[in-house]
Amino acid sequence: MGKWLVIGLLLLSTMGEAMAENHVRIVLDVSGSMRTNDSSRNAILATLLLHDLVSPNTDGGDSFAVLPFNKKWRWEDPGIPPVQSGSSIKATSGKRARFVKSIKALKYNAQCTYFYPGLKKALDELKTEKPSDYANQVIVLVTDGVPSNQCNSSGTHTLQEEKRLIIDELVPRFNKVGIALYVLAFGNKVVGNRIFFDEITKQLAINAPIKIDPDGKGLVSNMRTIFEQAFGFETKKPVTLGSKKPRTLNLNKGMDPYRTAVVAHVPLGHLSNINLKAPPTMKLNAKDPLCARESGGSYCVQWVQSPDKGRYRLSGVFKKSAKGRVTVLRPVELDLRIVPWNPKRKFPSLPAFTIDDRAMATRKFVLGASITTKHGGVAPDVNLEYRYSSLNPEGKIIWRKWRAPPPNRVDRNSAARIYPLPTTFPVNAREKGKTYDSRVEIVIRRGSAELLRRTDSQAHVMQVWPFLSLKPRPNPASTGNPLKANQEGCASFTFSLQSDFPQEKSFPITGDLKIPNNASGLLDKTRFSLDGIDLTTAPQPSDPAAATTESWSKGLDRTLAELAKPHRMCVTLGRPRQGAANKPIMVTTGFTLNQAPYDEYDVVRPLRFKIRMAKIGVRDRYGAMGLVGLLALLSLLLLYYARFRPVMSEDFRYRLWTDSEGSHLPPEANRLPPVSSLRRVLGISYRYDIKSVDGQPVARLRPTRDKQLFVLDMDAGTMIKPMEGNDTLQPKGHSWAIEAGRDYRIDTGERRWIFRTEYAS
């Protein structure tokens, strides 16, 4: 068998910072095999450490007892298991020394190893204690291995029968009160027998982790696990404690705990005491350390009440130089706030809400449980359960079963973990049509440790309103025959009403028309009305009549009786520009009852309104667009014709003669030839064709804004040069700028002319 094993079975209940009762039972294996498998007596040391950490206040209602194995157990008939007899070793407030002496005096001399008798008696003792609903009930089994199979050579095989008895008789008792199972195993031989314990623990409602420590060096780490899962503590990772250099510790950590434990453990060494010093100018608010020693090691525990902020210094007092480990235990103190469930992330199966104090009966409502530490820090992973109440026909409160939030739906908001709490409140079975208050109770656990409870007067109160539903019939409503431009079509409908409210109950209701994006052109300038009140536009605040004008967008007060009467939805088409003939268009009018909690639900189902349209003609489709286009074209033409176009003066003349020997200036100047009719009609800039006497085209003359400048458009390769002066003309392409009153030589390469412009006057 291995060295020793601890199995903790516990139920913890605490409220806020109040310290609950602690009822602890340790079933201690003192069989002869322990002399070999636990020669260092780590089982004894673990029992004492658990006692000093629990620090039972028996005067205040706590109890702590150790149940050693009987020395002469025998199990000859499998159907008749042995019974735990003898007195328990009980702890008493103020008498720790006597308790420690009794435990250390125990010898490993029992003949057989059986778990069932001690576990059964521990359960029976806890039952007789009559613990409160919030008490911590802990059962710890300390052993070096699995139960005996053939003890004292009796020939009776009892191992499987004992396992069956534990599973069939004891496990249901654990599960009934929600007790967890913790396994702390020392010794390598336990690993081979682990399946025995696994088959038991997997039957428990709360399956705690199994810890194996082959040599006792993990004593502090394993106690950390027990106190985190069983007593609701958070623990600091162990750090080294030596005999020379003090260790700096932060006991407050900004959490202001009401108490903190400092635990130092030295395996295979003698730690006789610890010396804890408060931060400068502060006073240590603590009793003397509690220490114990066995051959396998030693430990010291010191509880500090309301530790101050700052650095504490811890020194160990050793008989010989040694090293150990030290850790800090603080109770987890949580803060719980009920908030609207409106997460940043989307959870499709959970509708979002903006309120947390009112809900409608029979429809799903989700609350948010926002959990942080007491001072706003990030809370550890926890298990949350909740339930809510309703009224039966006699007016008595009935409760739903405890349930957990949906898995993988936790939202984060800064340091807070927000758990969704889906609820479906039943109607008021006592007074139909009336609201009632439902209490939502919440219990938060970590492992089996209860960290926070909001029940009874601390429960969250929800006001549950009667169920209400309005469904339009028929839905969709239809205009019937296809509609043409500017034609009106209407449809009648009623609301199917489900409610326990009286008919004269009134609600403010708003309507919101939604037109599909693909129908915006088809329903251009279309008007909608419901019961003769415009649905398309809201009255402007600047309108003097706005205050007295009824509007669906602003809201109308209507009784349930009025809503149940027939209603009339109408549409008047504008001039549709597009759309297929007879193809229906579906528009939707959404309604909201503007009173909590009904504005959080789709209490009034949307009305769908089907519009059928006649064939759209060319004139309807393009008429307006064509008219606009024509006007735009005419405007452009008018601007084009009205633009400035330079023209030649009536007295403008030119002379053109050949540049050759014997040529001379023509006696008379020539008038400009007429501009072509096509250019005049099209409004093109005027251009005059200049020809020689024999009719050969020479150039094309164009006027400019400056009456002294003109442009000659020439063929490629033609050069123009003034007859006088040394200036050189620079053409733009094939166009040359010339001045009036000067002579220019035109050279085409084949012929040359002299060209002059002048005014007759």
Coordinates of C-alpha atoms in Angstrom, one line a residue, residues 18-565:
A18 CA -20.0 35.7 8.1
M19 CA -18.0 32.6 9.3
A20 CA -20.2 29.5 9.0
E21 CA -20.1 26.6 11.4
N22 CA -17.4 24.0 10.8
H23 CA -18.2 20.3 11.4
V24 CA -15.2 18.2 10.6
R25 CA -14.7 14.4 11.0
I26 CA -11.4 12.6 10.2
V27 CA -11.4 8.9 9.7
L28 CA -7.8 7.9 10.5
D29 CA -6.2 4.7 9.3
V30 CA -3.9 3.4 12.2
S31 CA -3.5 -0.1 10.7
G32 CA -0.2 -1.9 11.1
S33 CA 0.8 -1.4 7.5
M34 CA 1.1 2.3 8.3
R35 CA 4.2 1.6 10.3
T36 CA 5.9 0.7 7.0
N37 CA 4.1 2.9 4.5
D38 CA 3.9 6.0 6.7
S39 CA 6.9 5.6 8.9
S40 CA 7.3 9.5 8.9
R41 CA 3.8 9.8 10.4
N42 CA 2.7 12.3 7.8
A43 CA -0.9 11.1 8.4
I44 CA -0.7 12.4 11.9
L45 CA 0.9 15.7 10.8
A46 CA -1.8 16.2 8.2
T47 CA -4.5 15.6 10.8
L48 CA -3.0 18.2 13.1
L49 CA -2.5 20.7 10.2
L50 CA -6.1 20.4 9.2
H51 CA -7.2 21.0 12.8
D52 CA -5.1 24.1 13.1
L53 CA -6.3 25.5 9.7
V54 CA -10.0 24.9 10.6
S55 CA -9.3 26.3 14.1
P56 CA -12.7 25.0 15.4
N57 CA -14.6 27.2 17.8
T58 CA -16.5 24.5 19.7
D59 CA -18.0 27.1 22.0
G60 CA -19.5 28.8 19.0
G61 CA -21.1 25.7 17.5
D62 CA -18.2 24.0 15.6
S63 CA -17.2 20.4 16.0
F64 CA -14.0 18.6 15.1
A65 CA -13.3 14.9 15.8
V66 CA -10.9 12.1 14.8
L67 CA -12.2 8.6 14.4
P68 CA -9.2 6.1 14.5
F69 CA -9.6 2.6 13.1
N70 CA -10.7 -0.1 15.6
K71 CA -7.8 -2.3 16.7
K72 CA -9.6 -5.7 16.3
W73 CA -12.0 -5.3 13.4
R74 CA -13.1 -8.6 11.7
W75 CA -15.3 -9.1 8.7
E76 CA -16.2 -12.8 8.5
D77 CA -19.7 -12.5 6.9
P78 CA -19.7 -10.3 3.8
G79 CA -23.3 -9.3 4.5
I80 CA -22.5 -8.0 7.9
P81 CA -19.8 -5.3 7.8
P82 CA -17.9 -4.3 10.9
V83 CA -19.0 -1.3 13.0
Q84 CA -16.9 1.6 14.1
S85 CA -16.8 1.5 17.9
G86 CA -15.0 3.4 20.5
S87 CA -15.0 7.1 21.3
S88 CA -13.9 9.8 18.9
I89 CA -11.0 12.2 19.8
K90 CA -12.8 15.5 20.0
A91 CA -11.3 18.9 19.8
T92 CA -12.3 21.5 22.4
S93 CA -11.8 25.3 22.3
G94 CA -8.9 26.4 24.4
K95 CA -7.6 22.8 24.8
R96 CA -5.4 22.3 21.7
A97 CA -2.5 20.9 23.7
R98 CA -4.7 18.0 25.0
F99 CA -6.0 17.3 21.5
V100 CA -2.5 17.3 19.9
K101 CA -1.3 15.0 22.7
S102 CA -4.1 12.5 22.0
I103 CA -3.5 12.5 18.3
K104 CA 0.3 12.1 18.6
A105 CA -0.2 9.3 21.1
L106 CA -2.0 7.2 18.4
K107 CA -0.1 4.1 17.4
Y108 CA -0.4 2.2 14.1
N109 CA -1.6 -1.1 15.6
A110 CA -5.0 -1.8 14.1
Q111 CA -5.3 -5.3 12.5
C112 CA -7.4 -4.5 9.4
T113 CA -8.1 -1.6 7.0
Y114 CA -11.8 -0.9 6.4
F115 CA -13.2 2.4 5.2
Y116 CA -17.0 1.8 5.4
P117 CA -17.3 1.6 9.2
G118 CA -15.5 4.9 9.8
L119 CA -17.2 6.8 7.0
K120 CA -20.7 5.6 8.1
K121 CA -20.1 6.7 11.7
A122 CA -18.7 10.1 10.5
L123 CA -21.9 10.7 8.5
D124 CA -24.0 9.6 11.5
E125 CA -22.2 11.9 13.9
L126 CA -22.6 14.9 11.5
K127 CA -26.3 14.2 11.3
T128 CA -26.6 14.3 15.1
E129 CA -24.8 17.6 15.2
K130 CA -27.9 19.1 13.4
P131 CA -25.8 21.6 11.5
S132 CA -27.3 24.8 10.1
D133 CA -28.1 25.1 6.4
Y134 CA -24.9 27.1 5.9
A135 CA -22.5 24.9 7.9
N136 CA -19.3 23.4 6.5
Q137 CA -19.5 19.6 6.9
V138 CA -16.2 17.9 6.2
I139 CA -15.3 14.2 6.3
V140 CA -11.6 13.3 5.8
L141 CA -10.3 9.8 5.4
V142 CA -6.6 9.3 6.1
T143 CA -5.1 6.0 5.0
D144 CA -2.2 4.2 3.3
G145 CA -4.1 2.3 0.6
V146 CA -7.2 0.3 -0.3
P147 CA -9.2 -1.7 2.2
S148 CA -8.2 -5.2 3.2
N149 CA -9.5 -8.1 1.2
Q150 CA -8.7 -11.1 3.4
C151 CA -7.9 -9.6 6.8
N152 CA -6.6 -12.1 9.6
S153 CA -6.7 -15.0 7.0
S154 CA -10.5 -15.2 7.5
G155 CA -10.8 -16.4 3.9
T156 CA -13.6 -13.9 3.2
H157 CA -13.1 -11.6 0.3
T158 CA -14.6 -8.2 1.3
L159 CA -13.0 -5.6 -1.0
Q160 CA -15.7 -5.6 -3.7
E161 CA -18.4 -5.8 -1.1
E162 CA -17.1 -2.8 0.8
K163 CA -16.9 -0.8 -2.4
R164 CA -20.5 -1.8 -3.2
L165 CA -21.6 -0.7 0.3
I166 CA -19.9 2.7 0.0
I167 CA -21.4 3.3 -3.4
D168 CA -24.9 2.0 -2.8
E169 CA -25.4 3.2 0.8
L170 CA -23.0 6.1 1.6
V171 CA -22.6 7.9 -1.7
P172 CA -26.4 8.7 -1.9
R173 CA -26.1 10.3 1.6
F174 CA -23.2 12.4 0.4
N175 CA -25.1 13.5 -2.8
K176 CA -28.3 14.3 -0.9
V177 CA -26.6 17.2 0.9
G178 CA -24.1 18.0 -1.9
I179 CA -20.9 16.7 -0.4
A180 CA -17.7 16.6 -2.4
L181 CA -14.9 14.0 -2.4
Y182 CA -11.3 15.1 -2.1
V183 CA -8.4 12.6 -2.5
L184 CA -5.0 13.4 -1.2
A185 CA -2.7 10.4 -1.7
F186 CA 0.8 9.8 -0.4
G187 CA 3.0 6.9 -1.6
N188 CA 3.7 5.4 -4.9
K189 CA 1.7 2.2 -4.2
V190 CA -1.5 4.2 -4.1
V191 CA -1.2 4.9 -7.9
G192 CA -1.7 1.2 -8.7
N193 CA -4.9 1.1 -6.5
R194 CA -6.3 4.5 -7.7
I195 CA -9.1 2.8 -9.7
F196 CA -10.7 1.8 -6.4
F197 CA -11.1 5.4 -5.4
D198 CA -12.0 6.6 -8.9
E199 CA -14.9 4.2 -9.0
I200 CA -16.3 5.8 -5.8
T201 CA -15.6 9.4 -6.6
K202 CA -17.2 9.3 -10.0
Q203 CA -20.5 8.4 -8.3
L204 CA -20.5 11.6 -6.3
A205 CA -22.4 14.7 -7.4
I206 CA -19.3 16.9 -6.8
N207 CA -16.2 15.1 -8.0
A208 CA -13.1 16.7 -6.4
P209 CA -9.6 16.2 -7.7
I210 CA -7.4 13.5 -6.4
K211 CA -3.9 14.5 -5.2
I212 CA -1.0 12.1 -4.8
D213 CA 2.1 13.0 -2.8
P214 CA 4.7 10.2 -2.6
D215 CA 6.9 11.7 0.2
G216 CA 4.9 14.4 2.1
K217 CA 6.6 17.3 0.4
G218 CA 3.3 18.4 -1.1
L219 CA 1.5 18.8 2.2
V220 CA 1.0 22.5 1.9
S221 CA 0.1 22.4 -1.8
N222 CA -2.5 19.7 -1.2
M223 CA -4.0 21.6 1.8
R224 CA -4.3 24.6 -0.5
T225 CA -6.5 22.6 -2.8
I226 CA -8.7 21.4 0.0
F227 CA -9.1 24.9 1.4
E228 CA -9.8 26.5 -2.0
Q229 CA -12.4 23.9 -2.9
A230 CA -13.9 23.1 0.5
F231 CA -13.6 26.3 2.5
G232 CA -13.7 29.0 -0.2
F233 CA -10.2 30.3 0.3
E234 CA -7.8 31.6 -2.3
T235 CA -4.2 30.7 -1.8
K236 CA -0.9 32.1 -2.8
K237 CA 1.6 29.9 -4.6
P238 CA 4.0 28.5 -2.1
V239 CA 7.4 30.2 -1.9
T240 CA 10.7 29.1 -0.2
L241 CA 11.3 29.8 3.5
G242 CA 14.9 29.4 4.6
S243 CA 16.5 29.6 8.0
K244 CA 18.7 32.6 7.1
K245 CA 16.8 35.2 5.1
P246 CA 13.3 36.5 6.0
R247 CA 10.5 36.2 3.5
T248 CA 8.4 39.2 2.5
L249 CA 4.6 38.5 2.3
N250 CA 1.6 40.6 1.2
L251 CA -1.3 39.5 3.4
N252 CA -3.8 42.1 2.4
K253 CA -3.2 42.3 -1.4
G254 CA -5.8 45.2 -1.6
M255 CA -8.6 42.9 -0.6
D256 CA -9.0 43.8 3.1
P257 CA -9.8 40.2 4.2
Y258 CA -11.2 39.7 7.6
R259 CA -8.5 37.1 8.3
T260 CA -5.5 35.5 6.6
A261 CA -3.5 32.4 7.4
V262 CA 0.2 32.0 7.0
V263 CA 1.2 28.4 6.7
A264 CA 4.9 27.3 6.8
H265 CA 5.9 23.6 6.2
V266 CA 9.3 22.1 6.5
P267 CA 9.5 18.4 5.3
L268 CA 12.3 16.4 7.0
G269 CA 13.2 19.3 9.2
H270 CA 12.3 20.9 12.6
L271 CA 10.5 24.3 12.4
S272 CA 10.0 25.1 16.0
N273 CA 8.3 28.5 15.4
I274 CA 7.8 31.4 13.0
N275 CA 8.2 35.1 13.6
L276 CA 5.8 37.3 11.6
K277 CA 6.4 41.1 11.8
A278 CA 3.8 43.7 10.6
P279 CA 4.6 46.5 8.2
P280 CA 6.3 49.6 9.7
T281 CA 4.1 51.6 12.1
M282 CA 1.5 48.8 12.1
K283 CA 0.6 46.3 14.8
L284 CA 0.4 42.6 14.3
N285 CA -3.2 41.5 15.1
A286 CA -2.6 37.8 15.6
K287 CA -2.5 35.1 18.2
D288 CA 0.7 33.0 18.7
P289 CA 1.6 30.5 15.9
L290 CA 0.3 26.9 16.1
C291 CA 3.1 24.4 15.4
A292 CA 3.5 20.7 15.3
R293 CA 6.2 18.2 14.4
E294 CA 6.5 14.6 13.4
S295 CA 9.5 12.7 12.1
G296 CA 8.3 13.4 8.5
G297 CA 8.4 17.2 9.0
S298 CA 7.0 20.1 10.9
Y299 CA 4.7 23.1 10.3
C300 CA 3.5 26.4 11.8
V301 CA 0.2 28.2 11.2
Q302 CA -0.6 31.7 12.3
W303 CA -4.0 33.5 11.7
V304 CA -3.8 37.2 11.3
Q305 CA -7.0 39.2 11.8
S306 CA -7.8 42.0 9.3
P307 CA -4.2 42.3 8.0
D308 CA -2.9 45.7 7.1
K309 CA -1.7 46.8 3.7
G310 CA 2.0 46.7 3.2
R311 CA 4.8 44.1 3.5
Y312 CA 5.0 41.6 6.3
R313 CA 8.3 39.9 7.1
L314 CA 8.4 36.2 8.0
S315 CA 11.3 34.4 9.6
G316 CA 11.5 30.7 10.6
V317 CA 12.9 29.5 13.9
F318 CA 14.8 26.2 13.1
K319 CA 16.5 23.7 15.3
K320 CA 18.9 23.0 12.4
S321 CA 19.4 24.8 9.1
A322 CA 16.6 23.7 6.7
K323 CA 14.3 24.9 4.0
G324 CA 10.6 24.8 3.7
R325 CA 7.6 26.3 1.9
V326 CA 5.2 29.0 3.0
T327 CA 1.8 30.0 1.6
V328 CA -0.9 32.5 2.4
L329 CA -4.6 31.6 2.6
R330 CA -7.3 34.3 2.3
P331 CA -11.1 33.8 2.2
V332 CA -12.6 34.7 -1.1
E333 CA -15.1 37.5 -0.7
L334 CA -17.3 38.2 -3.6
D335 CA -19.6 41.0 -4.7
L336 CA -22.8 40.2 -6.7
R337 CA -24.9 42.7 -8.6
I338 CA -27.9 41.9 -10.7
V339 CA -27.7 43.7 -14.1
P340 CA -29.5 43.7 -17.4
W341 CA -28.3 40.9 -19.6
N342 CA -27.1 42.9 -22.6
P343 CA -23.7 41.4 -23.5
K344 CA -21.3 42.9 -26.1
R345 CA -21.0 39.5 -27.7
K346 CA -24.0 37.9 -29.3
F347 CA -25.5 34.7 -27.9
P348 CA -28.2 33.7 -30.3
S349 CA -30.1 31.5 -27.8
L350 CA -30.3 34.3 -25.2
P351 CA -32.3 37.5 -25.9
A352 CA -30.8 40.7 -24.6
F353 CA -32.7 43.1 -22.3
T354 CA -32.2 46.6 -20.9
I355 CA -34.1 46.1 -17.5
D356 CA -33.5 43.8 -14.6
D357 CA -36.5 44.2 -12.3
R358 CA -39.6 43.5 -14.5
A359 CA -40.5 40.6 -16.8
M360 CA -43.6 39.3 -18.6
A361 CA -45.0 35.9 -17.6
T362 CA -44.5 32.8 -19.8
R363 CA -41.9 34.4 -22.0
K364 CA -38.1 33.9 -21.6
F365 CA -36.4 36.6 -19.6
V366 CA -32.6 36.8 -18.9
L367 CA -31.0 38.5 -15.9
G368 CA -27.3 39.1 -15.6
A369 CA -25.4 38.1 -12.4
S370 CA -22.3 40.3 -12.3
I371 CA -19.6 38.9 -10.1
T372 CA -16.4 40.5 -8.9
T373 CA -14.3 40.3 -5.7
K374 CA -15.4 42.5 -2.9
H375 CA -13.1 45.3 -4.0
G376 CA -13.8 45.1 -7.7
G377 CA -11.1 42.6 -8.7
V378 CA -11.5 39.7 -11.1
A379 CA -13.4 36.9 -9.4
P380 CA -12.2 33.3 -9.7
D381 CA -14.1 30.7 -11.7
V382 CA -17.1 29.8 -9.7
N383 CA -20.2 27.6 -9.9
L384 CA -23.5 29.5 -9.7
E385 CA -27.0 28.1 -9.0
Y386 CA -30.2 30.0 -9.0
R387 CA -34.0 29.5 -8.6
Y388 CA -37.0 31.7 -8.6
S389 CA -40.5 31.7 -7.0
S390 CA -44.1 32.0 -8.2
L391 CA -47.5 31.8 -6.7
N392 CA -49.9 28.9 -6.7
P393 CA -53.7 29.3 -6.8
E394 CA -53.8 29.5 -3.0
G395 CA -51.3 32.3 -3.0
K396 CA -48.5 30.3 -1.5
I397 CA -44.9 30.6 -2.8
I398 CA -43.6 27.8 -4.8
W399 CA -40.0 27.4 -6.0
R400 CA -38.5 26.2 -9.2
K401 CA -35.6 23.7 -9.0
W402 CA -32.1 25.0 -8.6
R403 CA -30.4 25.3 -11.9
A404 CA -27.1 26.4 -13.4
P405 CA -26.6 29.1 -16.1
P406 CA -26.1 27.9 -19.6
P407 CA -22.5 26.7 -20.3
N408 CA -20.1 28.8 -22.2
R409 CA -22.2 31.9 -22.1
V410 CA -20.3 34.0 -19.6
D411 CA -19.8 37.7 -20.7
R412 CA -16.9 39.9 -19.5
N413 CA -17.2 43.6 -18.6
S414 CA -14.0 44.9 -17.2
A415 CA -13.2 42.8 -14.1
A416 CA -16.8 41.4 -13.8
R417 CA -17.9 38.0 -14.9
I418 CA -21.5 38.2 -16.0
Y419 CA -23.5 35.0 -15.9
P420 CA -26.8 34.8 -17.7
L421 CA -29.8 33.6 -15.7
P422 CA -32.6 32.6 -18.1
T423 CA -36.0 32.6 -16.4
T424 CA -39.6 31.9 -17.5
F425 CA -42.0 33.2 -14.9
P426 CA -45.4 31.6 -14.7
V427 CA -48.6 33.7 -14.6
N428 CA -50.1 34.7 -11.3
A429 CA -52.2 31.6 -10.6
R430 CA -54.0 33.3 -7.7
E431 CA -55.1 36.6 -9.3
K432 CA -55.2 36.6 -13.1
G433 CA -54.3 39.9 -14.7
K434 CA -52.3 41.1 -11.6
T435 CA -48.6 41.5 -11.2
Y436 CA -46.7 39.7 -8.5
D437 CA -43.2 39.7 -7.0
S438 CA -40.9 36.8 -7.7
R439 CA -37.7 36.3 -5.7
V440 CA -34.6 35.1 -7.5
E441 CA -32.2 33.3 -5.1
I442 CA -28.6 32.8 -6.0
V443 CA -25.9 30.6 -4.5
I444 CA -22.3 30.8 -5.6
R445 CA -19.8 28.0 -4.9
R446 CA -16.3 27.2 -5.7
G447 CA -15.9 23.4 -5.6
S448 CA -18.1 22.5 -2.7
A449 CA -17.4 25.8 -0.8
E450 CA -20.2 28.2 -0.7
L451 CA -18.8 31.7 -1.3
L452 CA -22.0 33.8 -1.4
R453 CA -25.7 33.3 -0.9
R454 CA -28.5 35.7 -1.8
T455 CA -31.7 34.1 -0.4
D456 CA -34.7 35.1 1.6
S457 CA -34.7 38.9 2.3
Q458 CA -31.4 39.3 0.3
A459 CA -32.9 37.7 -2.9
H460 CA -33.4 39.8 -6.0
V461 CA -37.0 40.8 -6.5
M462 CA -38.6 40.7 -10.0
Q463 CA -42.0 42.1 -10.7
V464 CA -43.8 39.7 -13.0
W465 CA -46.5 41.2 -15.3
P466 CA -49.3 39.3 -16.9
F467 CA -48.9 37.8 -20.3
L468 CA -49.9 39.9 -23.3
S469 CA -50.0 39.1 -27.0
L470 CA -51.5 40.9 -30.0
K471 CA -51.3 39.2 -33.4
P472 CA -52.6 40.7 -36.6
R473 CA -55.1 38.7 -38.6
P474 CA -54.9 38.2 -41.5
N475 CA -51.2 38.5 -41.8
P476 CA -50.2 39.4 -44.4
A477 CA -53.0 41.8 -45.4
S478 CA -53.3 42.6 -49.1
T479 CA -54.6 45.4 -51.3
G480 CA -56.2 42.9 -53.6
N481 CA -56.3 44.2 -57.2
P482 CA -53.1 45.7 -58.8
L483 CA -52.7 49.4 -58.2
K484 CA -51.8 52.1 -60.7
A485 CA -50.1 55.4 -60.1
N486 CA -51.8 57.7 -57.6
Q487 CA -54.4 54.9 -56.9
E488 CA -55.3 54.0 -53.3
G489 CA -55.6 50.4 -52.0
C490 CA -56.6 49.3 -48.5
A491 CA -56.9 46.2 -46.4
S492 CA -58.7 45.5 -43.1
F493 CA -57.3 43.4 -40.2
T494 CA -57.8 42.8 -36.5
F495 CA -55.5 42.0 -33.6
S496 CA -56.0 38.6 -32.0
L497 CA -55.7 39.4 -28.3
Q498 CA -54.4 37.1 -25.5
S499 CA -54.3 38.8 -22.1
D500 CA -55.8 38.6 -18.6
F501 CA -55.9 42.4 -18.4
P502 CA -59.3 44.1 -18.4
Q503 CA -60.4 45.4 -21.8
E504 CA -60.3 49.0 -20.6
K505 CA -56.5 48.7 -19.8
S506 CA -54.7 51.2 -22.1
F507 CA -51.1 51.3 -23.4
P508 CA -49.1 53.7 -25.4
I509 CA -48.3 52.1 -28.8
T510 CA -46.1 53.2 -31.6
G511 CA -45.9 52.0 -35.2
D512 CA -42.8 52.0 -37.4
L513 CA -43.1 51.4 -41.2
K514 CA -40.3 49.5 -42.9
I515 CA -40.0 49.5 -46.7
P516 CA -37.6 47.0 -48.3
N517 CA -34.6 48.6 -49.9
N518 CA -35.3 47.0 -53.3
A519 CA -38.8 48.7 -53.3
S520 CA -37.7 52.3 -52.8
G521 CA -38.0 53.2 -56.5
L522 CA -41.2 51.3 -56.9
L523 CA -42.8 53.1 -54.0
D524 CA -41.5 56.5 -54.7
K525 CA -43.7 59.2 -53.1
T526 CA -46.1 56.5 -51.9
R527 CA -48.1 57.4 -48.7
F528 CA -49.2 54.9 -46.0
S529 CA -51.8 55.3 -43.3
L530 CA -53.2 53.2 -40.5
D531 CA -56.7 54.0 -39.3
G532 CA -56.5 57.3 -41.2
I533 CA -53.2 58.4 -39.4
D534 CA -50.1 58.9 -41.5
L535 CA -47.5 56.2 -41.1
T536 CA -45.0 57.7 -43.5
T537 CA -43.9 61.0 -41.9
A538 CA -44.0 62.4 -38.4
P539 CA -45.3 65.9 -37.7
Q540 CA -42.5 68.4 -37.4
P541 CA -42.0 70.1 -34.0
S542 CA -42.1 73.5 -35.7
D543 CA -45.6 72.8 -36.9
P544 CA -48.1 74.6 -34.6
A545 CA -50.5 71.7 -35.0
A546 CA -47.8 69.1 -34.1
A547 CA -48.8 68.9 -30.4
T548 CA -52.4 68.0 -31.3
T549 CA -51.7 65.8 -34.4
E550 CA -51.9 62.1 -33.8
S551 CA -48.9 60.2 -35.0
W552 CA -47.9 56.5 -34.9
S553 CA -44.3 57.5 -34.6
K554 CA -44.9 59.6 -31.5
G555 CA -47.3 57.0 -30.0
L556 CA -51.0 56.7 -29.4
D557 CA -52.9 55.7 -26.3
R558 CA -55.1 52.8 -27.0
T559 CA -57.1 50.5 -24.8
L560 CA -57.1 46.7 -25.4
A561 CA -60.7 46.9 -26.5
E562 CA -59.7 49.5 -29.2
L563 CA -56.8 47.5 -30.3
A564 CA -59.1 44.4 -30.7
K565 CA -61.4 46.3 -33.1

